[in-house]
Coordinates of C-alpha atoms and ligand atoms in Angstrom, one line a residue:
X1 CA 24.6 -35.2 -15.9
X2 CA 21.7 -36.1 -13.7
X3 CA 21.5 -32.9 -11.8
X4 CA 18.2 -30.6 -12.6
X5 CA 17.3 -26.8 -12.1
X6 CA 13.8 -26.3 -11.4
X7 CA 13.2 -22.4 -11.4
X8 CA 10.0 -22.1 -9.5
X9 CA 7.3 -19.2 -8.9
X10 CA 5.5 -18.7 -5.5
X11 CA 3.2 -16.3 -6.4
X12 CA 2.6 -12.9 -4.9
X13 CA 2.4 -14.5 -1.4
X14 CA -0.3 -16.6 0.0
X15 CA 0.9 -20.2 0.2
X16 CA -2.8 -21.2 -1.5
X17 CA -1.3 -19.6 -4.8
X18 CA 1.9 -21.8 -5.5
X19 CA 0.4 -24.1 -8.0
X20 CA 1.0 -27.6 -7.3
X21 CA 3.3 -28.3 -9.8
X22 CA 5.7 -25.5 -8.0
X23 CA 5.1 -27.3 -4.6
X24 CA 5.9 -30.8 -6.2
X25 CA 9.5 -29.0 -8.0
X26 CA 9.9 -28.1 -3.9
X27 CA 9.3 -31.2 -2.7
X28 CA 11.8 -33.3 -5.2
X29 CA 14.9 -30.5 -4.3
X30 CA 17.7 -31.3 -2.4
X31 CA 18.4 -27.4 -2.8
X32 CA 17.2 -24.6 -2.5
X33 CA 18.4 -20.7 -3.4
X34 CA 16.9 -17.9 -3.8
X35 CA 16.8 -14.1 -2.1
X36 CA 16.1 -14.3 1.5
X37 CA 12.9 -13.6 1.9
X38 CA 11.9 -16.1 -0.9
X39 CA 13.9 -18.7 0.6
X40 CA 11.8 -18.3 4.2
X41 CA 8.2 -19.0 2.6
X42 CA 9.1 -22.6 2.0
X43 CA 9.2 -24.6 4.9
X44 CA 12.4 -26.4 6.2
X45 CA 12.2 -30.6 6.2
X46 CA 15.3 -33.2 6.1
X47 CA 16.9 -33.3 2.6
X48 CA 16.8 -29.7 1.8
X49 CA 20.0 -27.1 2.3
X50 CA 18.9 -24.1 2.0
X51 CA 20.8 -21.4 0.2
X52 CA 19.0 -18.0 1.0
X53 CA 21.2 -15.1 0.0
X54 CA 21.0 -11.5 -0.1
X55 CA 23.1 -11.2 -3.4
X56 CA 21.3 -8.9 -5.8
X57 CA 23.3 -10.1 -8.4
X58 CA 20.9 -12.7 -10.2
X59 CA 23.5 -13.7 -12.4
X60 CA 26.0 -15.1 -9.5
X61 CA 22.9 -17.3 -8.1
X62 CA 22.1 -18.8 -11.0
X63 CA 25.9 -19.9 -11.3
X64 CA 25.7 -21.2 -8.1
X65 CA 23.1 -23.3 -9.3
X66 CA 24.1 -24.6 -11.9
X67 CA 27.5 -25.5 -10.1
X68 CA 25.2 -27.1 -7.9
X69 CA 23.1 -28.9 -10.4
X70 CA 26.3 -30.1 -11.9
X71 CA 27.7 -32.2 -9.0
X72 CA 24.4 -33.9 -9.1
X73 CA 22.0 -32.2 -7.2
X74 CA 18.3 -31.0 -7.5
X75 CA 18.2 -27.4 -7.2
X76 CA 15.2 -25.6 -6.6
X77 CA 15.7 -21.7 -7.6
X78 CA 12.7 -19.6 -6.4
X79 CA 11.2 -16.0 -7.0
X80 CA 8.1 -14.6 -6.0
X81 CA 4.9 -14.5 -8.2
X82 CA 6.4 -15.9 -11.8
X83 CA 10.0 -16.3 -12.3
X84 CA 9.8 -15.2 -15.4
X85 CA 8.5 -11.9 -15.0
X86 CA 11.6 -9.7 -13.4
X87 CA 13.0 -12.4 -11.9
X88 CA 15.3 -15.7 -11.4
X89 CA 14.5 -17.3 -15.1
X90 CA 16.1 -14.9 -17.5
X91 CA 19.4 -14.5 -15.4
X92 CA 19.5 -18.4 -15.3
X93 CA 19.1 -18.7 -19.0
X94 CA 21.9 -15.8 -18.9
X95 CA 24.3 -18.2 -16.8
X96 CA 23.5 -21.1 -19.5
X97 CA 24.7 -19.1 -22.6
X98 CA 27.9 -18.3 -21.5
X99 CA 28.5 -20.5 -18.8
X100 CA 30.2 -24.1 -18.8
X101 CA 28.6 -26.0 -22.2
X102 CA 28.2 -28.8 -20.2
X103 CA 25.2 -27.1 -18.1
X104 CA 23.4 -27.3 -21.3
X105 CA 22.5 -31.1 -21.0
X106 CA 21.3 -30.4 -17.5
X107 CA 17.4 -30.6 -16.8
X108 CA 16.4 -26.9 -16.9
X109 CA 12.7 -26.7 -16.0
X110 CA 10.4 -23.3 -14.7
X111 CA 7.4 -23.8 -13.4
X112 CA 4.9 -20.9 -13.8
X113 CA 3.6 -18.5 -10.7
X114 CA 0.8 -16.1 -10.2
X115 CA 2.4 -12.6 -11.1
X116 CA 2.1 -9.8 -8.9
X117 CA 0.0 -8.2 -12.0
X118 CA -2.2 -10.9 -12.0
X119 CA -2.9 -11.1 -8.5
X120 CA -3.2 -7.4 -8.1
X121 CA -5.8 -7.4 -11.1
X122 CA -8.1 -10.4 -9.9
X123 CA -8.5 -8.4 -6.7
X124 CA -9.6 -5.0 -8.4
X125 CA -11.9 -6.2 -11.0
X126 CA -10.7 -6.6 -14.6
X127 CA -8.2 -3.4 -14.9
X128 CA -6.1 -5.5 -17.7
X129 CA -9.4 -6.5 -19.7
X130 CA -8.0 -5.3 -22.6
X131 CA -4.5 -5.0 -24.2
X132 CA -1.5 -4.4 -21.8
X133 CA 1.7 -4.5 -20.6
X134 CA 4.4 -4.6 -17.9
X135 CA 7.5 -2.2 -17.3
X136 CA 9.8 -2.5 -14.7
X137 CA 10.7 0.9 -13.2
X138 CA 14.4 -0.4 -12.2
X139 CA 17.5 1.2 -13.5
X140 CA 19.9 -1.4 -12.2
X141 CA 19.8 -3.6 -15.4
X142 CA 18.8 -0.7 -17.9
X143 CA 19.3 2.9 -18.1
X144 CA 16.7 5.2 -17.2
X145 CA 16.4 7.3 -20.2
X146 CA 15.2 3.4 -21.6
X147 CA 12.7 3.0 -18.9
X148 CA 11.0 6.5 -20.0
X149 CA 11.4 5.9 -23.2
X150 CA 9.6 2.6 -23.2
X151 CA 6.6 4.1 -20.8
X152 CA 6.2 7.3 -23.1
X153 CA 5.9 4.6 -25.6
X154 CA 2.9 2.7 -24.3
X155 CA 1.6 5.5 -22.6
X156 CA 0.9 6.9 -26.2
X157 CA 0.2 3.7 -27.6
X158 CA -3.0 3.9 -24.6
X159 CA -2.2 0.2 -23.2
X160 CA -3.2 -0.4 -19.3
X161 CA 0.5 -0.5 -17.9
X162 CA 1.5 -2.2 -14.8
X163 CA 4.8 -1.1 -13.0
X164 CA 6.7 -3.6 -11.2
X165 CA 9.8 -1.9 -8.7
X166 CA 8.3 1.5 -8.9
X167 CA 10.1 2.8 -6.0
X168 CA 13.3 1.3 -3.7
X169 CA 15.8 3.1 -1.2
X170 CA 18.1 3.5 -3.8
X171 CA 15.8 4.6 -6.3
X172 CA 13.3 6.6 -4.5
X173 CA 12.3 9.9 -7.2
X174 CA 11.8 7.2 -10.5
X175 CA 7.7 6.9 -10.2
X176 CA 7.5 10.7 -9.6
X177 CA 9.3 11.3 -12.8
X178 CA 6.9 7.9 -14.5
X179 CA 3.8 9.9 -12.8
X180 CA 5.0 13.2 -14.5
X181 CA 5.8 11.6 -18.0
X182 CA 2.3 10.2 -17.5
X183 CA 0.5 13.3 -16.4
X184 CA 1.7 15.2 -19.5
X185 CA -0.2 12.3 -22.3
X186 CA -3.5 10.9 -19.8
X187 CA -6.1 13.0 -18.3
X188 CA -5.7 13.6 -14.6
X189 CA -8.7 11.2 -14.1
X190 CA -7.0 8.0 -15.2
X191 CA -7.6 5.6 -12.8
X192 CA -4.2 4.0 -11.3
X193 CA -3.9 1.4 -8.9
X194 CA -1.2 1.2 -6.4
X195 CA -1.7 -2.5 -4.9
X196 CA 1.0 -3.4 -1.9
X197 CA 1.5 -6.7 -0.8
X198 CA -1.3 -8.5 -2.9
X199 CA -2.1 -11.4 -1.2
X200 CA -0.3 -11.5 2.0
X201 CA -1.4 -9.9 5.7
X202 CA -0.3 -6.5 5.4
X203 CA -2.3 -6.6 1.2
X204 CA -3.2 -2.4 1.0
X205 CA -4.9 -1.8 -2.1
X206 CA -6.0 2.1 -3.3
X207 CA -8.2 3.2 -6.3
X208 CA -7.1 6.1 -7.4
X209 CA -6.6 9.1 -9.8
X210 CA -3.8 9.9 -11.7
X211 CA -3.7 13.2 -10.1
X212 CA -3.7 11.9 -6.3
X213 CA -1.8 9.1 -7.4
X214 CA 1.6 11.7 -7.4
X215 CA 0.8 12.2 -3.9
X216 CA 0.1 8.9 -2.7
X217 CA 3.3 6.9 -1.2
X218 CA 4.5 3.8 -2.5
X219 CA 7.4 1.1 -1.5
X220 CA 9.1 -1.8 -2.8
X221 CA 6.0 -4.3 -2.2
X222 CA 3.2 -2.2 -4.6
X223 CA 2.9 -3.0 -8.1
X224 CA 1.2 0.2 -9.9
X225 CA -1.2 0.1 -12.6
X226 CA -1.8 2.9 -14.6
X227 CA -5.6 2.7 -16.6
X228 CA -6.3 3.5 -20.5
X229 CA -8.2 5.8 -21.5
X230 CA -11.4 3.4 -21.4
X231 CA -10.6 1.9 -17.9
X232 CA -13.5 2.6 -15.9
X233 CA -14.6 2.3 -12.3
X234 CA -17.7 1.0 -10.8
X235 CA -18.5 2.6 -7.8
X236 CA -19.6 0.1 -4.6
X237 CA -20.8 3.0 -1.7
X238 CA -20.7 1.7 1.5
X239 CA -17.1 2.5 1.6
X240 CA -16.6 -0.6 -0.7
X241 CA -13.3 0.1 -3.2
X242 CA -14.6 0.2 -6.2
X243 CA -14.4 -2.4 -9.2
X244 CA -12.1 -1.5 -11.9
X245 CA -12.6 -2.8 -15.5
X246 CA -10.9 -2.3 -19.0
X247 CA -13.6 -3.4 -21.7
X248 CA -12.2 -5.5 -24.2
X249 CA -13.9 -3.5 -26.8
X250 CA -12.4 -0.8 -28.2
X251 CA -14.5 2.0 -30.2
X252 CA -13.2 2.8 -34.1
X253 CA -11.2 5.9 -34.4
X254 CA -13.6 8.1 -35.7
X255 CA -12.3 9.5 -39.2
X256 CA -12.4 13.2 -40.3
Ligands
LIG1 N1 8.6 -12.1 -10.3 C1 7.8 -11.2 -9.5 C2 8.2 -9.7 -9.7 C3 9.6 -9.4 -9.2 S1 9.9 -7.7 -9.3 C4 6.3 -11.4 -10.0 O1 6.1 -12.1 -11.0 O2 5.4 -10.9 -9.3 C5 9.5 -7.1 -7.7 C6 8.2 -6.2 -7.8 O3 7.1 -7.0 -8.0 C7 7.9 -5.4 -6.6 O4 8.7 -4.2 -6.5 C8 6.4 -5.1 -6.8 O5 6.3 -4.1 -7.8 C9 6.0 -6.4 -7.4 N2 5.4 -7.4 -6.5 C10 5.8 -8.6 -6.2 N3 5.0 -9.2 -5.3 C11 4.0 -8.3 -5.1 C12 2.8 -8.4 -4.3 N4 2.5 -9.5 -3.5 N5 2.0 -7.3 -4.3 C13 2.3 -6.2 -5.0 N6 3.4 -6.1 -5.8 C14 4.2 -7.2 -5.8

């Protein structure tokens, strides 16, 4: 088959952040699909259908795809920040391994993207300095007594955790409850992060603590970092935010 899937990341916004190996997978489609909003950052030319849909189900895209790729086009499949991270390249992957064999022999290729994590750290400081990880808030794909289980997991294990889909009109009392969870194992001084729209015009990015962070209002577009117990903050005056660092180094336990 010569058709090819190229699953590509755009970053967490601003068009200087698709690497150039993303932008030349965009320039050699003859397709592109994606959700909506994805679709609409890369700009229309001759050659390139455009398949923007609002179909959450990941899964049915990637079909689509591949169906695609099959007949002998070059499909382009895009997320936002890195496909791999919450995104297009595991439901993809899905789609291969119990899809038609045949899509095996296609060219299946992901090119890398600036996560939203990343992009949200680079702009505070160094909040994931040290060891950390990333949790997705959402109970579409998993049930929420996993979701808590996993946070109360690294929460205790004191890694810096970054929540991707903290909050969305269907699921709009989940980072309460992940605030709540967190409240009873870190100090109410923990600095957490809520960054919204890293990277793009409307970016909104607070320093707060865990205790105010219950408060503070959230939406589909913020990531959420929650510190470890060694994050610290270095304050700027001048009504600068302030940076926000994890040192790599971690003290011994002492023993008793
Ligand atoms: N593949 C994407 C994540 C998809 S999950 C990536 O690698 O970034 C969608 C979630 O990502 C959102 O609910 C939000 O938590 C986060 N997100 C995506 N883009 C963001 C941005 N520019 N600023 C802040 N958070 C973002």
């Amino acid at each position: 088959m010569s058709g090819s899937v190229a699953i590509v990341g755009l970053g967490p916004g601003d068009h200087s952040l698709v690497t150039p190996a993303a932008n030349a997978a965009l320039d050699w489609a003859t397709d592109l699909i994606g959700y909506i909003p994805y679709v609409a950052r890369v700009p229309e030319r001759p050659g390139l259908t455009r398949h923007p849909s609002d179909n959450r189900v990941e899964v049915d895209r990637a079909r689509h795809a591949l169906t695609l790729a099959s007949e002998g086009r070059h499909v382009a499949i895009v997320s936002g920040g890195d496909p791999g991270v919450f995104a297009m390249a595991a439901a993809v992957f899905e789609a291969v391994e119990h899809g038609d064999p045949a899509w095996r022999s296609l060219s299946i290729t992901v090119e890398p993207g600036i996560t939203a994590m990343l992009a949200a750290a680079a702009r505070l400081g160094a909040p994931m300095g040290g060891d950390f990880c990333a949790l997705s808030l959402s109970d579409n794909l998993k049930p929420w007594e996993v979701v808590t289980a996993r946070l109360e997991a690294v929460l205790r294990a004191d890694l810096v955790v970054a929540l991707y889909n903290p909050v969305s009109k269907a699921r709009p009392w989940q980072l309460g409850t992940a605030f709540s969870l967190a409240a009873d194992i870190r100090a109410p001084e923990t600095p957490v992060m809520m960054a919204r729209a890293v990277t793009r015009p409307d970016e909104a990015i607070r320093v707060l603590t865990l205790a105010e962070a219950r408060e503070a209002p959230a939406d589909m577009a913020t990531l959420v970092i929650i510190g470890a117990s060694n994050t610290r903050l270095i304050p700027r005056g001048h009504g600068a935010r302030p940076y926000v660092y994890t040192p790599r180094s971690v003290p011994a336990a002492e023993s008793t």
